mmCIF file of C-alpha atoms and ligand atoms in Angstrom:
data_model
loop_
_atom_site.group_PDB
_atom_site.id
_atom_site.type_symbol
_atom_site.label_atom_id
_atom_site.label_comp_id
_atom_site.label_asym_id
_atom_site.label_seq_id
_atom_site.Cartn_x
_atom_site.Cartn_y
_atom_site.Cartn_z
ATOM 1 C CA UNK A 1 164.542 60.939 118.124
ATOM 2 C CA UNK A 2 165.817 62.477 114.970
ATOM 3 C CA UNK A 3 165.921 66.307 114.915
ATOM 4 C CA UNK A 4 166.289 68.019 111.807
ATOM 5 C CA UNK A 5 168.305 71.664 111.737
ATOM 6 C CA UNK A 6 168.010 74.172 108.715
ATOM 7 C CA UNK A 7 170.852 75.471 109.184
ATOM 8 C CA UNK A 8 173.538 78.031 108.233
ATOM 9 C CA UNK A 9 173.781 80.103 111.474
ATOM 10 C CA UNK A 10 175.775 80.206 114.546
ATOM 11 C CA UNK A 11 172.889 79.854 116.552
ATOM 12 C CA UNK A 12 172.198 76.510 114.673
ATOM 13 C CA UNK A 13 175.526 75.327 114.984
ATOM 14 C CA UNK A 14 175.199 76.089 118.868
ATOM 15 C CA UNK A 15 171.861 74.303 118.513
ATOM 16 C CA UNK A 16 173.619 71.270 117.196
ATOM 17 C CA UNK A 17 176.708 71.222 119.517
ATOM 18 C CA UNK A 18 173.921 71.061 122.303
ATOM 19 C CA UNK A 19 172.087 68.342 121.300
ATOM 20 C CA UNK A 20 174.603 65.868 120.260
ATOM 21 C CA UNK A 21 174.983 66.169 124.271
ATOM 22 C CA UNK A 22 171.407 65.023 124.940
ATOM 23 C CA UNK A 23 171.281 61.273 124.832
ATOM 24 C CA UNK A 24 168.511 59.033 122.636
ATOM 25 C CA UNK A 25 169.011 62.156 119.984
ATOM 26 C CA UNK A 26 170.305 62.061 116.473
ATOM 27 C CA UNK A 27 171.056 65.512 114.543
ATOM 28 C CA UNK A 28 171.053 66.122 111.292
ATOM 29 C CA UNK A 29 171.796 69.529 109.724
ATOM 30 C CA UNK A 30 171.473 70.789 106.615
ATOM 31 C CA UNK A 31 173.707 73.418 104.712
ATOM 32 C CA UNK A 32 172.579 74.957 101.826
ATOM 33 C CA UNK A 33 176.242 74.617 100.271
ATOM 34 C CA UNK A 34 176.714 78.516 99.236
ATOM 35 C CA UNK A 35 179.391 78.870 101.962
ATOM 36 C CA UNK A 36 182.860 77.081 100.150
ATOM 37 C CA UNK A 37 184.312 75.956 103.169
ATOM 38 C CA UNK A 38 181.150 76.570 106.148
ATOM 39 C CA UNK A 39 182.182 75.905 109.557
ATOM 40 C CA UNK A 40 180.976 72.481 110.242
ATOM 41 C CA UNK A 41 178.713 71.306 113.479
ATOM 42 C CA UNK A 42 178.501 68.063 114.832
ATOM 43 C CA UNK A 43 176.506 65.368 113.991
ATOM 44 C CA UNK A 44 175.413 64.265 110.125
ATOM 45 C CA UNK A 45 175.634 67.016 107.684
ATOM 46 C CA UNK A 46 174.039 67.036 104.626
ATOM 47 C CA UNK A 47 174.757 69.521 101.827
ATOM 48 C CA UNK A 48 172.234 71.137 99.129
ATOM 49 C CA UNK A 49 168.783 72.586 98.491
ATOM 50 C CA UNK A 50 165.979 69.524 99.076
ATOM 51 C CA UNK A 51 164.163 70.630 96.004
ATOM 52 C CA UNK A 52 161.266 73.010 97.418
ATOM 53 C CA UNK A 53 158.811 72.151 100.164
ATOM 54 C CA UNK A 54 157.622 68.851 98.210
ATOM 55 C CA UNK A 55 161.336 67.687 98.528
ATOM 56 C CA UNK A 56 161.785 68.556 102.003
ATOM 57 C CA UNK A 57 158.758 67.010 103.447
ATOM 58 C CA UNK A 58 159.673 63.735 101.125
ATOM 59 C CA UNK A 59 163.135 63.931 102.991
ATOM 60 C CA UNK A 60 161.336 64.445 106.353
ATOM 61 C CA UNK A 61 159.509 61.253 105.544
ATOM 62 C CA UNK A 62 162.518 59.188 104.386
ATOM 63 C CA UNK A 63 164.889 59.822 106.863
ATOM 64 C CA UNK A 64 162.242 59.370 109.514
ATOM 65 C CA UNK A 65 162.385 62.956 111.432
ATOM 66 C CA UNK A 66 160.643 63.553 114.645
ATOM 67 C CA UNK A 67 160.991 67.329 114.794
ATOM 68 C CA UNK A 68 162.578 70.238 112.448
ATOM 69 C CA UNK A 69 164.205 73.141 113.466
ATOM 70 C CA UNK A 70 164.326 76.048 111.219
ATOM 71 C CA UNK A 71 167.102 77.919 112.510
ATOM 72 C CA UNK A 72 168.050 79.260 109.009
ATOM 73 C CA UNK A 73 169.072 83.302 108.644
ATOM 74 C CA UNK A 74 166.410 85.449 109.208
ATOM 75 C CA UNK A 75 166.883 86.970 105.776
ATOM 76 C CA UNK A 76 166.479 83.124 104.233
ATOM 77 C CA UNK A 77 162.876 83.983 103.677
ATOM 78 C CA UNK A 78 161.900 80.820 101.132
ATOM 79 C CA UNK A 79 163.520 78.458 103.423
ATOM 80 C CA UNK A 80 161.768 79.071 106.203
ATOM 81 C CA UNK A 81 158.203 78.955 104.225
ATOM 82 C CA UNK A 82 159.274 75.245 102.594
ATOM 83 C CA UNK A 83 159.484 74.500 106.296
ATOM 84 C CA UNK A 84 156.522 75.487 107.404
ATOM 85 C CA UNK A 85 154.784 74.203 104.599
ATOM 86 C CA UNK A 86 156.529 70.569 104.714
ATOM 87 C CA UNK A 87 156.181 70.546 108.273
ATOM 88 C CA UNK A 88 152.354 70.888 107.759
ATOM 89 C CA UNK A 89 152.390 68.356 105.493
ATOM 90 C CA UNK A 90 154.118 65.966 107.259
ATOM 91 C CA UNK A 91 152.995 66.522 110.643
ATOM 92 C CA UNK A 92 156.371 66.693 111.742
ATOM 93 C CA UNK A 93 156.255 69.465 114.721
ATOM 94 C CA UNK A 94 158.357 72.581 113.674
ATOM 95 C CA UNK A 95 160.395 75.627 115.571
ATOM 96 C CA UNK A 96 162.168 78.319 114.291
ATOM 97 C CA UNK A 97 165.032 79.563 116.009
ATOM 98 C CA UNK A 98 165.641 82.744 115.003
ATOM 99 C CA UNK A 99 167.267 85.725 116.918
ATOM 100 C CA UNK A 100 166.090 89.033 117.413
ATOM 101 C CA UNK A 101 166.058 92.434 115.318
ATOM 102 C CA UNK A 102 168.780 94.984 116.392
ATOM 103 C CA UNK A 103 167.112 98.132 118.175
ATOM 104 C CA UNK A 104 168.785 101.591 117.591
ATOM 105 C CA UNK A 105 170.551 103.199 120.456
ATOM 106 C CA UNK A 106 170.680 106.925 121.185
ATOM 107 C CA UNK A 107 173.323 108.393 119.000
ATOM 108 C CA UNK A 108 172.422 106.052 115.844
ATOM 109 C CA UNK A 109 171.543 107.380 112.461
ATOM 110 C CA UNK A 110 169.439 104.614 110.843
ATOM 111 C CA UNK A 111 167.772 104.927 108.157
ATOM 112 C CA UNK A 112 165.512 101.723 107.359
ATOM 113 C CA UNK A 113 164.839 100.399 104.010
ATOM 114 C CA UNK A 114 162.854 97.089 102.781
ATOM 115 C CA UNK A 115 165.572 96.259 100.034
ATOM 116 C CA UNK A 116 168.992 96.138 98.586
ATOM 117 C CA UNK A 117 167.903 98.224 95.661
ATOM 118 C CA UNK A 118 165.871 100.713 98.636
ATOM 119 C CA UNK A 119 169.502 100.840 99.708
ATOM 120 C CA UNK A 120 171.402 101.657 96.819
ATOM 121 C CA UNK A 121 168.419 104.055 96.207
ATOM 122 C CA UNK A 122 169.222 106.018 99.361
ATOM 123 C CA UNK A 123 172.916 105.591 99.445
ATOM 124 C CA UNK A 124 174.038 108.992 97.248
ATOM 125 C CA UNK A 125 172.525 111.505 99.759
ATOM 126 C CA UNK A 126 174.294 109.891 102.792
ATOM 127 C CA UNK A 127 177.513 109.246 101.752
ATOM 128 C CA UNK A 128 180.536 108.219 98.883
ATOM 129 C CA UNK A 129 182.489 105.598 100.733
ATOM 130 C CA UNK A 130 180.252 102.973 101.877
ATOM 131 C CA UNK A 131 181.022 99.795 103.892
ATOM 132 C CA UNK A 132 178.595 96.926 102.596
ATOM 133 C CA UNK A 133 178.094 94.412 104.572
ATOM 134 C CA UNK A 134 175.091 92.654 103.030
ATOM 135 C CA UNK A 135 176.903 89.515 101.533
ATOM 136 C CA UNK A 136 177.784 88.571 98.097
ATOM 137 C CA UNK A 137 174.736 87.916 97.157
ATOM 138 C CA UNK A 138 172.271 90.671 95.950
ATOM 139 C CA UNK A 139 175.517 93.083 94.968
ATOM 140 C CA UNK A 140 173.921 93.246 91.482
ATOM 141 C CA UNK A 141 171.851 96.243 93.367
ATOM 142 C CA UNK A 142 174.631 98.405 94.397
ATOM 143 C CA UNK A 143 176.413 98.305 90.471
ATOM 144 C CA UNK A 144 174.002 100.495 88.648
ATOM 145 C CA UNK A 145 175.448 103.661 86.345
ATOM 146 C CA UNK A 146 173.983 106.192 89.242
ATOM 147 C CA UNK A 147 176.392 104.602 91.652
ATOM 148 C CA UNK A 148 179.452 105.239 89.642
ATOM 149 C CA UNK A 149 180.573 108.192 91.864
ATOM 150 C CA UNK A 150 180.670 105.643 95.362
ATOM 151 C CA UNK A 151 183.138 103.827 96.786
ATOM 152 C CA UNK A 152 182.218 100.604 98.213
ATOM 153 C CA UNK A 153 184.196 98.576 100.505
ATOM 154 C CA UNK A 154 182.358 94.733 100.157
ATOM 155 C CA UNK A 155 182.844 92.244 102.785
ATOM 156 C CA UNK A 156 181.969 88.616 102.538
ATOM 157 C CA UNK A 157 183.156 85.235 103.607
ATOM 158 C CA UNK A 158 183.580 83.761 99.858
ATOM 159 C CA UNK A 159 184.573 86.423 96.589
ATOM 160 C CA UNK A 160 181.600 87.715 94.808
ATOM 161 C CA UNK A 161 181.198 87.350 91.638
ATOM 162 C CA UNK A 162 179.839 89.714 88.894
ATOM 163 C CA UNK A 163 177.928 92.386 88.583
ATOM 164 C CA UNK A 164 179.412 94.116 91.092
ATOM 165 C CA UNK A 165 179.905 97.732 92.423
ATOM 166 C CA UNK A 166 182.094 99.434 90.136
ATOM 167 C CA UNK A 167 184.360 100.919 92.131
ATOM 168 C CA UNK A 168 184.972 98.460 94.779
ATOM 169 C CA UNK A 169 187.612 96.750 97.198
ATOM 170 C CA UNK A 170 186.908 93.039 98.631
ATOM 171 C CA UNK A 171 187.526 92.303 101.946
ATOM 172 C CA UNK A 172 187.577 88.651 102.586
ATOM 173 C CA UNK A 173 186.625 87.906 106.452
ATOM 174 C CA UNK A 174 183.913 86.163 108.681
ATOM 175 C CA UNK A 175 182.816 86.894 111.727
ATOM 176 C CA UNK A 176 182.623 87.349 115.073
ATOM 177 C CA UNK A 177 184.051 90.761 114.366
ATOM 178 C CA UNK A 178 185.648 92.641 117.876
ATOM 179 C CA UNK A 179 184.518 96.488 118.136
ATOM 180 C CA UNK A 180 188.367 97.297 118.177
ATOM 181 C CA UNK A 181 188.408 96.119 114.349
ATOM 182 C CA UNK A 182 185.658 97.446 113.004
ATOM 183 C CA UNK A 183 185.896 101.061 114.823
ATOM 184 C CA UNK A 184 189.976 100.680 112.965
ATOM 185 C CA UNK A 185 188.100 99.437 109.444
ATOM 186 C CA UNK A 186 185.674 102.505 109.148
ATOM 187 C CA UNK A 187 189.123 105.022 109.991
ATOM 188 C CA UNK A 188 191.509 103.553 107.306
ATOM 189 C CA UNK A 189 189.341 103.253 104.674
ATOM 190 C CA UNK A 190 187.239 106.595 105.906
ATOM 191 C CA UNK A 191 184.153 105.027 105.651
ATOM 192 C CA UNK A 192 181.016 107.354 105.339
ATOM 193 C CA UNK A 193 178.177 105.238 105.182
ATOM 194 C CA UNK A 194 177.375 101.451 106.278
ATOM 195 C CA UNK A 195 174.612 98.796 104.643
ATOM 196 C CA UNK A 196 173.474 95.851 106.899
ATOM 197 C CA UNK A 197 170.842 94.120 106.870
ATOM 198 C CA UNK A 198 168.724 93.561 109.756
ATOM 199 C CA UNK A 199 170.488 90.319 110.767
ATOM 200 C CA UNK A 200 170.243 90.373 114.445
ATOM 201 C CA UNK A 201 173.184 88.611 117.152
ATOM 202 C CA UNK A 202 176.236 89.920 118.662
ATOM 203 C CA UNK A 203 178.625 88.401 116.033
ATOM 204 C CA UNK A 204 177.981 91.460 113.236
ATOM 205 C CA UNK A 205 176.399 94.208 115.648
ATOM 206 C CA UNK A 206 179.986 95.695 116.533
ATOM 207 C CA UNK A 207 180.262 97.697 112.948
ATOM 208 C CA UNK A 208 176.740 99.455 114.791
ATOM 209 C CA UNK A 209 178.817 100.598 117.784
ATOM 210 C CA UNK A 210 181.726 101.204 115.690
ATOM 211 C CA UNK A 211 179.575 103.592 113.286
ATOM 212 C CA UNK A 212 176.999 104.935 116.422
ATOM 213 C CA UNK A 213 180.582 106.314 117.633
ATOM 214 C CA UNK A 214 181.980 107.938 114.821
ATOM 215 C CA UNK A 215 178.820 109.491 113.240
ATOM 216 C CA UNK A 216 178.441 107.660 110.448
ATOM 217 C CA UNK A 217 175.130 106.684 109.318
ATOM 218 C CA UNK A 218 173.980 102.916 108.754
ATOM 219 C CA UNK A 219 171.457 101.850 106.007
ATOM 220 C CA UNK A 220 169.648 99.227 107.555
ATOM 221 C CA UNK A 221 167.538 96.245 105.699
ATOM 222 C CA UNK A 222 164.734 95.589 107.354
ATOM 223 C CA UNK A 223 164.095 91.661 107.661
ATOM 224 C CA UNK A 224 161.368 89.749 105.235
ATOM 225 C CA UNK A 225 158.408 88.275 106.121
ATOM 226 C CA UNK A 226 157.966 84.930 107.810
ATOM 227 C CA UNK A 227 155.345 81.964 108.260
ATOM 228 C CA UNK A 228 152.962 82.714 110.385
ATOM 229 C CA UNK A 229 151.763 80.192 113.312
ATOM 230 C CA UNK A 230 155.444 78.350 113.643
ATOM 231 C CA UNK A 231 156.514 78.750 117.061
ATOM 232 C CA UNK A 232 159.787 81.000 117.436
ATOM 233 C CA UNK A 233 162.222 81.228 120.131
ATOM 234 C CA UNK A 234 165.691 83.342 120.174
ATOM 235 C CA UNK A 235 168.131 81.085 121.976
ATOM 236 C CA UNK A 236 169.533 77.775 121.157
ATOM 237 C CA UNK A 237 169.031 76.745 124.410
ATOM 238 C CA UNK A 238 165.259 77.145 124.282
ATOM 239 C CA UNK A 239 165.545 74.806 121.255
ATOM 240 C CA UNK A 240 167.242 72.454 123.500
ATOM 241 C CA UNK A 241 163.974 72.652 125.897
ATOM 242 C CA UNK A 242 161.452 72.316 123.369
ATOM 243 C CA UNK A 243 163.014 69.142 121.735
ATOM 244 C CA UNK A 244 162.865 67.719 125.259
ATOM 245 C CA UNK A 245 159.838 68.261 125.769
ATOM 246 C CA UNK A 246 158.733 66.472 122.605
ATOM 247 C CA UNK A 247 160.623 63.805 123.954
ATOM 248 C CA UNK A 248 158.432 63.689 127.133
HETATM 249 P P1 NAP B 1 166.621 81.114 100.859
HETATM 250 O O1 NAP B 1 166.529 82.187 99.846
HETATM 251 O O2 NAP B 1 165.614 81.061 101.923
HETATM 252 O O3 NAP B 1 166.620 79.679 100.176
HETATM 253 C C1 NAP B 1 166.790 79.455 98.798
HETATM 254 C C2 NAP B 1 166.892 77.975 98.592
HETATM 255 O O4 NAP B 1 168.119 77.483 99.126
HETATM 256 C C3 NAP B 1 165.823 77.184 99.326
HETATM 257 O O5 NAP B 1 164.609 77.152 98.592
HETATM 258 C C4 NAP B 1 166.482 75.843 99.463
HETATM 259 O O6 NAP B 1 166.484 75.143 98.229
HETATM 260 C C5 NAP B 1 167.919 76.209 99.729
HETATM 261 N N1 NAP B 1 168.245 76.290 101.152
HETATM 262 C C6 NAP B 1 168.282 77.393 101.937
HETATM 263 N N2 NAP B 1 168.692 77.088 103.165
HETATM 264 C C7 NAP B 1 168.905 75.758 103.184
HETATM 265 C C8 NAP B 1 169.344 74.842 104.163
HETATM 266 N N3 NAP B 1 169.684 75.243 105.408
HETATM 267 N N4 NAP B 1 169.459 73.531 103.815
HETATM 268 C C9 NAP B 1 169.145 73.122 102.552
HETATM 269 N N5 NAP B 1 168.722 73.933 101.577
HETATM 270 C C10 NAP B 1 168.619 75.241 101.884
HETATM 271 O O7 NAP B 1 168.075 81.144 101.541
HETATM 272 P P2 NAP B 1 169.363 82.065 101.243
HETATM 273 O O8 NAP B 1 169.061 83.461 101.681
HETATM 274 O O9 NAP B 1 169.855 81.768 99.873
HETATM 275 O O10 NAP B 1 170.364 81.457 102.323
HETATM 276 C C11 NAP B 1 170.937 80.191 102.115
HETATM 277 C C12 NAP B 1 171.548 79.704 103.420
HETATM 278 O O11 NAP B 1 172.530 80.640 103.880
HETATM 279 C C13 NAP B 1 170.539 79.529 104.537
HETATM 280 O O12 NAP B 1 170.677 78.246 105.054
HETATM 281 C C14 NAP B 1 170.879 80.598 105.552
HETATM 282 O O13 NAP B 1 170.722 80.146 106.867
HETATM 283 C C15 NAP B 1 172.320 80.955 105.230
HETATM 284 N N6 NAP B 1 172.589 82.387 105.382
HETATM 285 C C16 NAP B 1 171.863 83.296 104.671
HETATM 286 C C17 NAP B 1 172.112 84.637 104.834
HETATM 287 C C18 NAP B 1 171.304 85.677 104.107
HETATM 288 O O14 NAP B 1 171.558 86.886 104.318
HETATM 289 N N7 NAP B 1 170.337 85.304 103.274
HETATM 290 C C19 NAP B 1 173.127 85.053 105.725
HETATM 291 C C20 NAP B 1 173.854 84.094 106.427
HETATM 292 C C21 NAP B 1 173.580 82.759 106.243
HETATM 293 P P3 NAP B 1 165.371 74.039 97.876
HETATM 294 O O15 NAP B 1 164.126 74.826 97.594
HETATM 295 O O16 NAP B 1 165.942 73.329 96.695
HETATM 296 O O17 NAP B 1 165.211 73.163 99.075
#
């Protein structure tokens, strides 16, 4: 049975370590090569957009797939809709694995927004030194004139690249990040404000504690829309159960 991952997550590389350990079951997973160096999983890889949902259901068809697994990020909003849509035209049986939404916690100062630019929008009457933790992509938002005054500290796994905040510092990482070093981050660099997006899991959701504790209000992104009528669950391991029972 060939299984198909979209994948770019820790959850699907979970998903992936799992099933290479369930015999009569080959794994691909696919990377959509923005990551330089992305931590691999095992099984095939293969690297690079398919070409819209035409090009993914002709791959789905060529390499002979028995069941896809869109375990993309949640805020990867036209992968998951190629999926559905190449799924339904392939008949090849689709989940997404996707985890949940964080939930505020009394103490938290959240204030919700449907965009980057919503964020940079809001981001003068909360605060001047701002931890963004949004990516590298989409920074374009947060290096308008009316920002000029802020201070952003931008973390991301590879460098961004222009335009950019202009007064900014880079912090190179990837997480898991421990509460210990993100409660330490927002003190040296005095942090005021925080933008996430809405990205759900326990690897990111320390910088919440971290700024729940020292009163610092978070911007959050709220997620974009998915396909309706694909079956979702929130744990690799339920992925694991599903492609067994497909197996019968
Ligand atoms: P997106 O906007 O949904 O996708 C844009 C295009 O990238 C897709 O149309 C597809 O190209 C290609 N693509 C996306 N995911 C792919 C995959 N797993 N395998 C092959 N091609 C893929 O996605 P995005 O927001 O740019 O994210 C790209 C990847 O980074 C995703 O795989 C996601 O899991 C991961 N990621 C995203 C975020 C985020 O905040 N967006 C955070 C962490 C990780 P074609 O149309 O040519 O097939």
């Amino acid at each position: 049975m060939h299984v198909l991952i979209l994948g770019g997550t820790t959850e699907a590389r979970r998903l992936a370590e799992l099933l290479a350990g369930v015999a009569g079951t080959r794994v691909t997973s696919s990377l959509a090569g923005r990551v330089a160096a992305p931590r691999l999983p095992p099984g095939e890889v293969r690297v690079g957009g398919f070409g819209g949902a035409g090009g993914l259901a002709d791959w789905l068809r060529e390499h002979r797939v028995d069941a896809l697994i869109d375990a993309t990020h949640p805020f990867a909003g036209t992968i998951s809709f190629n999926a559905a849509a190449a799924a339904a035209a392939t008949h090849v049986p689709l989940l997404a694995l996707r985890r949940s939404g964080w939930v505020a916690e009394p103490g938290d100062d959240w204030h919700m927004v449907d965009s980057l630019d919503q964020a940079a929008r809001v981001l003068p009457a909360l605060g001047e030194r701002v931890f963004l933790t949004t990516g590298r992509m989409g920074l374009a938002a947060f290096a308008g004139r009316g920002l000029d005054r802020l201070w952003f500290l931008v973390r991301s796994v590879d460098a961004p690249e222009p335009p950019c905040p202009a007064r900014m510092e880079v912090l190179l990482d990837r997480g898991p990040f421990s509460l210990d070093g993100e409660r330490e981050l927002l003190r040296r660099h005095r942090i005021d404000v925080v933008v996430t997006k809405d990205s759900g899991g326990a690897a990111t959701s320390p910088k919440l504690v971290a700024a729940r504790e020292a009163g610092v209000p978070v911007v959050v992104v709220r997620r974009p829309a998915h396909p309706g009528g694909v079956a979702v669950v929130g744990r690799p391991e339920a992925a694991v159960d599903w492609v067994r029972l497909l197996r019968g």
